Structures are given as structure tokens and as C-alpha cells.
PDB file of C-alpha atoms in Angstrom:
ATOM      1  CA  ASP A   1     -51.904 -89.329-127.557  1.00 60.00           C
ATOM      2  CA  THR A   2     -48.359 -90.206-128.513  1.00 68.00           C
ATOM      3  CA  ALA A   3     -47.615 -93.851-127.785  1.00 92.00           C
ATOM      4  CA  VAL A   4     -43.805 -93.686-127.763  1.00 96.00           C
ATOM      5  CA  SER A   5     -42.211 -90.289-127.395  1.00 96.00           C
ATOM      6  CA  GLN A   6     -38.586 -89.214-127.509  1.00 96.00           C
ATOM      7  CA  THR A   7     -36.853 -85.998-126.575  1.00 96.00           C
ATOM      8  CA  PRO A   8     -35.141 -84.174-128.034  1.00 96.00           C
ATOM      9  CA  LYS A   9     -36.069 -84.585-131.674  1.00 95.00           C
ATOM     10  CA  TYR A  10     -32.821 -82.999-132.824  1.00 96.00           C
ATOM     11  CA  LEU A  11     -29.498 -82.881-131.026  1.00 97.00           C
ATOM     12  CA  VAL A  12     -26.444 -81.091-132.373  1.00 97.00           C
ATOM     13  CA  THR A  13     -23.347 -81.172-130.194  1.00 97.00           C
ATOM     14  CA  GLN A  14     -19.570 -81.100-130.180  1.00 97.00           C
ATOM     15  CA  MET A  15     -17.267 -84.089-130.003  1.00 97.00           C
ATOM     16  CA  GLY A  16     -16.400 -85.029-126.463  1.00 97.00           C
ATOM     17  CA  ASN A  17     -19.637 -83.804-124.939  1.00 97.00           C
ATOM     18  CA  ASP A  18     -22.026 -85.941-122.889  1.00 97.00           C
ATOM     19  CA  LYS A  19     -25.697 -86.010-123.859  1.00 97.00           C
ATOM     20  CA  SER A  20     -28.896 -87.851-122.965  1.00 97.00           C
ATOM     21  CA  ILE A  21     -31.944 -88.879-124.945  1.00 97.00           C
ATOM     22  CA  LYS A  22     -35.192 -89.651-123.153  1.00 97.00           C
ATOM     23  CA  CYS A  23     -37.913 -92.091-124.119  1.00 97.00           C
ATOM     24  CA  GLU A  24     -41.342 -92.686-122.644  1.00 97.00           C
ATOM     25  CA  GLN A  25     -44.114 -95.070-123.646  1.00 96.00           C
ATOM     26  CA  ASN A  26     -47.724 -94.940-122.459  1.00 95.00           C
ATOM     27  CA  LEU A  27     -48.752 -98.298-123.880  1.00 93.00           C
ATOM     28  CA  GLY A  28     -48.217-100.275-120.690  1.00 91.00           C
ATOM     29  CA  HIS A  29     -45.570-102.409-122.398  1.00 90.00           C
ATOM     30  CA  ASP A  30     -42.976-104.241-120.360  1.00 89.00           C
ATOM     31  CA  THR A  31     -40.111-104.122-122.859  1.00 89.00           C
ATOM     32  CA  MET A  32     -38.301-101.157-124.357  1.00 92.00           C
ATOM     33  CA  TYR A  33     -35.526-100.901-126.926  1.00 93.00           C
ATOM     34  CA  TRP A  34     -32.978 -98.522-128.374  1.00 95.00           C
ATOM     35  CA  TYR A  35     -32.047 -98.770-132.060  1.00 95.00           C
ATOM     36  CA  LYS A  36     -29.473 -96.873-134.096  1.00 95.00           C
ATOM     37  CA  GLN A  37     -30.122 -96.031-137.744  1.00 95.00           C
ATOM     38  CA  ASP A  38     -27.095 -94.912-139.697  1.00 91.00           C
ATOM     39  CA  SER A  39     -26.883 -92.745-142.799  1.00 89.00           C
ATOM     40  CA  LYS A  40     -27.509 -95.779-145.020  1.00 86.00           C
ATOM     41  CA  LYS A  41     -30.770 -96.478-143.183  1.00 87.00           C
ATOM     42  CA  PHE A  42     -29.300 -99.588-141.582  1.00 89.00           C
ATOM     43  CA  LEU A  43     -31.265-100.148-138.363  1.00 91.00           C
ATOM     44  CA  LYS A  44     -29.581-102.068-135.572  1.00 91.00           C
ATOM     45  CA  ILE A  45     -30.692-102.866-132.058  1.00 91.00           C
ATOM     46  CA  MET A  46     -28.515-101.499-129.266  1.00 93.00           C
ATOM     47  CA  PHE A  47     -30.266-102.350-126.012  1.00 90.00           C
ATOM     48  CA  SER A  48     -33.400-103.964-124.698  1.00 89.00           C
ATOM     49  CA  TYR A  49     -34.893-103.696-121.222  1.00 88.00           C
ATOM     50  CA  ASN A  50     -37.655-105.856-119.784  1.00 85.00           C
ATOM     51  CA  ASN A  51     -39.274-104.574-116.593  1.00 82.00           C
ATOM     52  CA  LYS A  52     -36.268-102.326-115.939  1.00 82.00           C
ATOM     53  CA  GLU A  53     -33.804-105.199-116.422  1.00 83.00           C
ATOM     54  CA  LEU A  54     -31.184-105.158-119.194  1.00 85.00           C
ATOM     55  CA  ILE A  55     -31.828-108.057-121.551  1.00 81.00           C
ATOM     56  CA  ILE A  56     -29.947-107.204-124.736  1.00 80.00           C
ATOM     57  CA  ASN A  57     -26.664-105.341-125.091  1.00 81.00           C
ATOM     58  CA  GLU A  58     -25.447-105.611-128.635  1.00 82.00           C
ATOM     59  CA  THR A  59     -21.714-104.928-128.144  1.00 78.00           C
ATOM     60  CA  VAL A  60     -22.336-101.239-127.854  1.00 88.00           C
ATOM     61  CA  PRO A  61     -19.383 -99.163-126.576  1.00 90.00           C
ATOM     62  CA  ASN A  62     -19.613 -98.569-122.858  1.00 91.00           C
ATOM     63  CA  ARG A  63     -19.827 -94.837-123.573  1.00 95.00           C
ATOM     64  CA  PHE A  64     -23.505 -95.644-124.112  1.00 95.00           C
ATOM     65  CA  SER A  65     -25.371 -96.273-120.880  1.00 93.00           C
ATOM     66  CA  PRO A  66     -29.101 -96.945-120.881  1.00 93.00           C
ATOM     67  CA  LYS A  67     -31.123 -96.304-117.754  1.00 92.00           C
ATOM     68  CA  SER A  68     -34.637 -97.452-117.011  1.00 92.00           C
ATOM     69  CA  PRO A  69     -36.117 -95.746-113.937  1.00 91.00           C
ATOM     70  CA  ASP A  70     -39.403 -97.571-114.489  1.00 91.00           C
ATOM     71  CA  LYS A  71     -40.855 -99.761-117.190  1.00 89.00           C
ATOM     72  CA  ALA A  72     -42.399 -96.785-118.998  1.00 94.00           C
ATOM     73  CA  HIS A  73     -39.079 -94.980-119.436  1.00 95.00           C
ATOM     74  CA  LEU A  74     -35.779 -95.898-121.064  1.00 95.00           C
ATOM     75  CA  ASN A  75     -33.186 -93.163-121.343  1.00 96.00           C
ATOM     76  CA  LEU A  76     -29.910 -93.282-123.227  1.00 96.00           C
ATOM     77  CA  HIS A  77     -26.850 -91.432-121.961  1.00 96.00           C
ATOM     78  CA  ILE A  78     -23.838 -91.064-124.211  1.00 96.00           C
ATOM     79  CA  ASN A  79     -20.449 -90.016-122.861  1.00 96.00           C
ATOM     80  CA  SER A  80     -17.583 -88.526-124.843  1.00 97.00           C
ATOM     81  CA  LEU A  81     -19.498 -88.248-128.081  1.00 97.00           C
ATOM     82  CA  GLU A  82     -17.655 -89.169-131.276  1.00 96.00           C
ATOM     83  CA  LEU A  83     -18.272 -88.255-134.910  1.00 96.00           C
ATOM     84  CA  GLY A  84     -19.366 -91.821-135.613  1.00 94.00           C
ATOM     85  CA  ASP A  85     -22.191 -91.509-133.111  1.00 96.00           C
ATOM     86  CA  SER A  86     -24.040 -89.268-135.560  1.00 97.00           C
ATOM     87  CA  ALA A  87     -27.194 -91.160-136.475  1.00 96.00           C
ATOM     88  CA  VAL A  88     -30.898 -91.356-135.785  1.00 97.00           C
ATOM     89  CA  TYR A  89     -31.712 -93.120-132.521  1.00 97.00           C
ATOM     90  CA  PHE A  90     -35.088 -94.789-132.183  1.00 96.00           C
ATOM     91  CA  CYS A  91     -36.763 -95.948-129.037  1.00 96.00           C
ATOM     92  CA  ALA A  92     -39.365 -98.719-129.261  1.00 94.00           C
ATOM     93  CA  SER A  93     -41.553-100.743-126.948  1.00 93.00           C
ATOM     94  CA  SER A  94     -43.434-104.021-127.052  1.00 89.00           C
ATOM     95  CA  GLN A  95     -45.285-106.456-124.852  1.00 84.00           C
ATOM     96  CA  VAL A  96     -43.417-109.747-124.837  1.00 71.00           C
ATOM     97  CA  GLY A  97     -45.417-112.936-124.902  1.00 65.00           C
ATOM     98  CA  GLY A  98     -48.724-113.936-126.386  1.00 55.00           C
ATOM     99  CA  ALA A  99     -49.369-112.595-129.866  1.00 50.00           C
ATOM    100  CA  ARG A 100     -48.252-109.078-129.192  1.00 52.00           C
ATOM    101  CA  GLU A 101     -44.798-109.044-130.719  1.00 74.00           C
ATOM    102  CA  THR A 102     -45.274-105.811-132.617  1.00 85.00           C
ATOM    103  CA  GLN A 103     -42.813-103.120-131.706  1.00 90.00           C
ATOM    104  CA  TYR A 104     -43.971 -99.525-131.546  1.00 92.00           C
ATOM    105  CA  PHE A 105     -41.372 -96.961-132.497  1.00 94.00           C
ATOM    106  CA  GLY A 106     -40.828 -93.413-131.382  1.00 95.00           C
ATOM    107  CA  PRO A 107     -40.254 -90.602-133.917  1.00 94.00           C
ATOM    108  CA  GLY A 108     -36.473 -90.733-133.531  1.00 96.00           C
ATOM    109  CA  THR A 109     -33.770 -88.415-132.256  1.00 97.00           C
ATOM    110  CA  ARG A 110     -31.441 -87.058-134.902  1.00 97.00           C
ATOM    111  CA  LEU A 111     -27.987 -86.729-133.361  1.00 97.00           C
ATOM    112  CA  LEU A 112     -25.277 -84.800-135.162  1.00 97.00           C
ATOM    113  CA  VAL A 113     -21.821 -84.699-133.622  1.00 97.00           C
ATOM    114  CA  LEU A 114     -19.568 -81.948-134.965  1.00 96.00           C
TER     115      LEU A 114
ATOM    116  CA  SER B   1     -24.097-111.150-139.784  1.00 44.00           C
ATOM    117  CA  GLN B   2     -27.754-111.928-139.292  1.00 48.00           C
ATOM    118  CA  GLN B   3     -28.723-108.871-141.282  1.00 61.00           C
ATOM    119  CA  GLY B   4     -31.403-109.612-143.837  1.00 72.00           C
ATOM    120  CA  GLU B   5     -31.261-108.240-147.325  1.00 82.00           C
ATOM    121  CA  GLU B   6     -34.002-106.619-149.290  1.00 86.00           C
ATOM    122  CA  ASP B   7     -34.438-106.436-152.981  1.00 86.00           C
ATOM    123  CA  PRO B   8     -34.695-104.117-154.766  1.00 91.00           C
ATOM    124  CA  GLN B   9     -32.912-101.353-152.867  1.00 91.00           C
ATOM    125  CA  ALA B  10     -35.113 -98.815-154.623  1.00 94.00           C
ATOM    126  CA  LEU B  11     -38.298 -99.081-156.639  1.00 95.00           C
ATOM    127  CA  SER B  12     -40.142 -96.410-158.605  1.00 96.00           C
ATOM    128  CA  ILE B  13     -43.633 -97.074-159.942  1.00 96.00           C
ATOM    129  CA  GLN B  14     -46.709 -95.203-161.127  1.00 97.00           C
ATOM    130  CA  GLU B  15     -49.778 -94.768-158.974  1.00 97.00           C
ATOM    131  CA  GLY B  16     -52.136 -97.686-159.438  1.00 97.00           C
ATOM    132  CA  GLU B  17     -49.395-100.188-160.173  1.00 97.00           C
ATOM    133  CA  ASN B  18     -48.422-103.005-157.852  1.00 97.00           C
ATOM    134  CA  ALA B  19     -45.152-102.955-155.908  1.00 97.00           C
ATOM    135  CA  THR B  20     -43.298-106.096-154.859  1.00 97.00           C
ATOM    136  CA  MET B  21     -40.429-106.136-152.406  1.00 96.00           C
ATOM    137  CA  ASN B  22     -38.411-109.177-151.394  1.00 96.00           C
ATOM    138  CA  CYS B  23     -36.572-110.027-148.227  1.00 94.00           C
ATOM    139  CA  SER B  24     -34.057-112.786-147.554  1.00 94.00           C
ATOM    140  CA  TYR B  25     -32.734-113.773-144.159  1.00 92.00           C
ATOM    141  CA  LYS B  26     -30.171-116.165-142.771  1.00 88.00           C
ATOM    142  CA  THR B  27     -31.351-117.832-139.573  1.00 85.00           C
ATOM    143  CA  SER B  28     -34.423-119.767-138.506  1.00 86.00           C
ATOM    144  CA  ILE B  29     -37.182-117.491-137.291  1.00 88.00           C
ATOM    145  CA  ASN B  30     -40.358-117.413-135.231  1.00 87.00           C
ATOM    146  CA  ASN B  31     -41.957-114.703-137.308  1.00 90.00           C
ATOM    147  CA  LEU B  32     -41.216-112.072-139.923  1.00 94.00           C
ATOM    148  CA  GLN B  33     -42.579-108.551-139.825  1.00 94.00           C
ATOM    149  CA  TRP B  34     -42.777-105.710-142.304  1.00 96.00           C
ATOM    150  CA  TYR B  35     -42.437-102.085-141.249  1.00 96.00           C
ATOM    151  CA  ARG B  36     -42.821 -98.813-143.142  1.00 97.00           C
ATOM    152  CA  GLN B  37     -40.751 -95.705-142.512  1.00 96.00           C
ATOM    153  CA  ASN B  38     -41.815 -92.392-143.982  1.00 94.00           C
ATOM    154  CA  SER B  39     -39.036 -89.889-144.532  1.00 91.00           C
ATOM    155  CA  GLY B  40     -37.876 -88.408-141.246  1.00 87.00           C
ATOM    156  CA  ARG B  41     -40.260 -90.509-139.172  1.00 90.00           C
ATOM    157  CA  GLY B  42     -40.229 -93.619-137.012  1.00 91.00           C
ATOM    158  CA  LEU B  43     -41.104 -97.109-138.169  1.00 94.00           C
ATOM    159  CA  VAL B  44     -44.701 -98.263-138.325  1.00 95.00           C
ATOM    160  CA  HIS B  45     -45.646-101.925-138.123  1.00 94.00           C
ATOM    161  CA  LEU B  46     -47.551-103.199-141.169  1.00 96.00           C
ATOM    162  CA  ILE B  47     -47.977-106.938-140.913  1.00 95.00           C
ATOM    163  CA  LEU B  48     -46.607-110.007-139.151  1.00 93.00           C
ATOM    164  CA  ILE B  49     -46.405-113.515-140.570  1.00 95.00           C
ATOM    165  CA  ARG B  50     -45.511-116.498-138.412  1.00 92.00           C
ATOM    166  CA  SER B  51     -43.100-119.236-139.425  1.00 92.00           C
ATOM    167  CA  ASN B  52     -45.953-121.717-139.862  1.00 94.00           C
ATOM    168  CA  GLU B  53     -47.871-119.411-142.193  1.00 96.00           C
ATOM    169  CA  ARG B  54     -47.295-119.085-145.918  1.00 97.00           C
ATOM    170  CA  GLU B  55     -49.406-116.101-146.858  1.00 97.00           C
ATOM    171  CA  LYS B  56     -51.177-113.266-145.125  1.00 97.00           C
ATOM    172  CA  HIS B  57     -53.306-110.347-146.277  1.00 96.00           C
ATOM    173  CA  SER B  58     -54.068-106.980-144.751  1.00 95.00           C
ATOM    174  CA  GLY B  59     -55.967-104.506-146.887  1.00 96.00           C
ATOM    175  CA  ARG B  60     -53.825-103.814-149.964  1.00 97.00           C
ATOM    176  CA  LEU B  61     -50.888-105.712-148.492  1.00 97.00           C
ATOM    177  CA  ARG B  62     -50.048-109.329-149.223  1.00 98.00           C
ATOM    178  CA  VAL B  63     -47.118-111.045-147.555  1.00 98.00           C
ATOM    179  CA  THR B  64     -45.703-114.449-148.386  1.00 98.00           C
ATOM    180  CA  LEU B  65     -43.164-116.471-146.454  1.00 97.00           C
ATOM    181  CA  ASP B  66     -41.061-119.371-147.698  1.00 96.00           C
ATOM    182  CA  THR B  67     -39.069-120.731-144.773  1.00 94.00           C
ATOM    183  CA  SER B  68     -37.322-123.313-146.959  1.00 95.00           C
ATOM    184  CA  LYS B  69     -35.832-120.502-149.015  1.00 95.00           C
ATOM    185  CA  LYS B  70     -35.600-118.110-146.052  1.00 94.00           C
ATOM    186  CA  SER B  71     -37.400-115.444-147.994  1.00 95.00           C
ATOM    187  CA  SER B  72     -40.478-113.267-147.849  1.00 96.00           C
ATOM    188  CA  SER B  73     -42.197-110.865-150.197  1.00 97.00           C
ATOM    189  CA  LEU B  74     -44.422-107.868-149.638  1.00 97.00           C
ATOM    190  CA  LEU B  75     -46.895-106.926-152.346  1.00 98.00           C
ATOM    191  CA  ILE B  76     -48.678-103.587-152.272  1.00 98.00           C
ATOM    192  CA  THR B  77     -51.543-103.540-154.729  1.00 97.00           C
ATOM    193  CA  ALA B  78     -53.024-100.461-156.408  1.00 97.00           C
ATOM    194  CA  SER B  79     -50.281 -98.252-155.017  1.00 97.00           C
ATOM    195  CA  ARG B  80     -50.873 -94.650-154.010  1.00 97.00           C
ATOM    196  CA  ALA B  81     -48.544 -91.681-153.732  1.00 96.00           C
ATOM    197  CA  ALA B  82     -48.958 -91.942-149.949  1.00 96.00           C
ATOM    198  CA  ASP B  83     -47.290 -95.379-150.063  1.00 97.00           C
ATOM    199  CA  THR B  84     -43.987 -93.641-150.841  1.00 97.00           C
ATOM    200  CA  ALA B  85     -41.689 -94.705-147.996  1.00 97.00           C
ATOM    201  CA  SER B  86     -38.924 -97.117-147.037  1.00 96.00           C
ATOM    202  CA  TYR B  87     -40.059-100.644-146.280  1.00 97.00           C
ATOM    203  CA  PHE B  88     -38.142-102.932-143.944  1.00 95.00           C
ATOM    204  CA  CYS B  89     -38.518-106.573-143.170  1.00 95.00           C
ATOM    205  CA  ALA B  90     -37.552-107.756-139.693  1.00 94.00           C
ATOM    206  CA  THR B  91     -37.108-111.283-138.440  1.00 92.00           C
ATOM    207  CA  GLU B  92     -37.700-112.339-134.901  1.00 86.00           C
ATOM    208  CA  ASN B  93     -36.442-115.175-132.739  1.00 75.00           C
ATOM    209  CA  TYR B  94     -37.824-115.481-129.263  1.00 64.00           C
ATOM    210  CA  GLY B  95     -35.032-115.483-126.747  1.00 58.00           C
ATOM    211  CA  GLY B  96     -35.621-115.208-123.067  1.00 56.00           C
ATOM    212  CA  ALA B  97     -37.713-112.333-121.830  1.00 51.00           C
ATOM    213  CA  THR B  98     -37.574-110.191-124.905  1.00 57.00           C
ATOM    214  CA  ASN B  99     -38.074-110.302-128.631  1.00 66.00           C
ATOM    215  CA  LYS B 100     -35.167-109.192-130.763  1.00 78.00           C
ATOM    216  CA  LEU B 101     -35.801-107.909-134.274  1.00 86.00           C
ATOM    217  CA  ILE B 102     -33.169-108.169-136.974  1.00 89.00           C
ATOM    218  CA  PHE B 103     -33.934-105.656-139.703  1.00 91.00           C
ATOM    219  CA  GLY B 104     -33.272-105.924-143.390  1.00 89.00           C
ATOM    220  CA  THR B 105     -31.554-103.265-145.430  1.00 89.00           C
ATOM    221  CA  GLY B 106     -34.811-101.719-146.640  1.00 93.00           C
ATOM    222  CA  THR B 107     -36.454-100.921-149.970  1.00 95.00           C
ATOM    223  CA  LEU B 108     -37.144 -97.321-150.876  1.00 95.00           C
ATOM    224  CA  LEU B 109     -40.444 -97.157-152.731  1.00 97.00           C
ATOM    225  CA  ALA B 110     -41.388 -94.087-154.734  1.00 97.00           C
ATOM    226  CA  VAL B 111     -44.918 -93.958-156.131  1.00 97.00           C
ATOM    227  CA  GLN B 112     -45.281 -91.321-158.817  1.00 95.00           C
ATOM    228  CA  PRO B 113     -48.696 -89.616-159.015  1.00 91.00           C
TER     229      PRO B 113
END
């Protein structure tokens, strides 16, 4: 069973469009994250949610809006896509507290904005 | 920037040899983690070392941590072609209700059969 899943795996779209990426985890974790990995493999956190509450927002443009309907899901909606949004977006989850700090990553969504 | 740096950026070795990757970071930490990323895939957690630990082993992996120098190293012994991947260190500081990882720039390891 897939622990952290993302859809779609690939997303090719035109500038100016609005798109969403979905993430689900079946690990029972209470915290979920979105990361962006650019073409140089630089991986940077974007958002973190704990029990559906926004905890981290790393100065991401407000065109990016995460939504957490429940603690097992964290979706990412992007408005007015720009060329610079092209990257691989990774969802991750973890259980905060105790000794369980390991983050489990999804397979990534490869976004290409034309 | 809190971004850590890894050294070397790329490493090519023969199967059976050992591979050593280094990571330096800038802030005080609670723990440091190493992750592997195979081409086109997500990151997989390898090992975690806490700030009060100096060395940790897991199978063919050996991690050291020197908090005075703000550096860590990952040693993979008896490497295999399947170890070919990018390796990232990530530092963590507990803050509130979540744990935020700051990733290094990564080392691309190529193990030649």
C-alpha cells in the first residue's frame, strides 16, 4: 500500500491556468508538508499543516493555496501559473513528537508550465 | 539562508568502494537526517542522528555528527550499483507543532558496476 500518494504524477499546462495537486497519506500522521524541488534539485519547504491547521508558510506567493480537508489530505491549488512554477512538488507527512520525526515523501508531481 | 551545503556535489566510484559525503549547516539543530532520492522518485529516509549523538550506524551506513563544526558525514561502505542516487542531508529544529526540515544541496552518487 502506498503510504503517501500524489496525483497527478505529471502536469503540463499553459501559463495563466489554475491547477491543483492532491496528496493523501494513510500513515495516520498528523502533519503534512508541501516541498518544491527546482531544476537544480534544491528542495525547499513551502507549507506545513498540523491537524488541518497551517503551521508553516515559507513566503510562498499567494497564488499558491494549500487546503487540508482532513488530516490525511493536503491539496495544493495554484492560480495563474507562471513559467517559474515549473518544478517537482513533493508532499510529505510525519508524526510530530516523540521519536517519530521522519518525514515520508510522496513520489512527486512534475509540473511543467509552458 | 539556512540552506546546508553538501560536498562533493557529485561522486563517482566503483562498486565495492566506500562513498563519503559531507554536509555542513549553519544553525543549531535538534537532529540531522539523511535522505536518498533515486532519479525521478521521492525522498526516502535513511538515518537520523540527534544533536547529542556523535555516531550512528545502520547496515552499511555510518553517520557522524560534529555539532561544534556544524557538520555531518555519511559513509556508505561496500557500495553497490543500486546505491546510485542523490543523497541529501536535512537539519531539523523543533518549532511549535511541527518539525521543519532544511535540506542541503545534495550529493549525486554514481556507483559504477
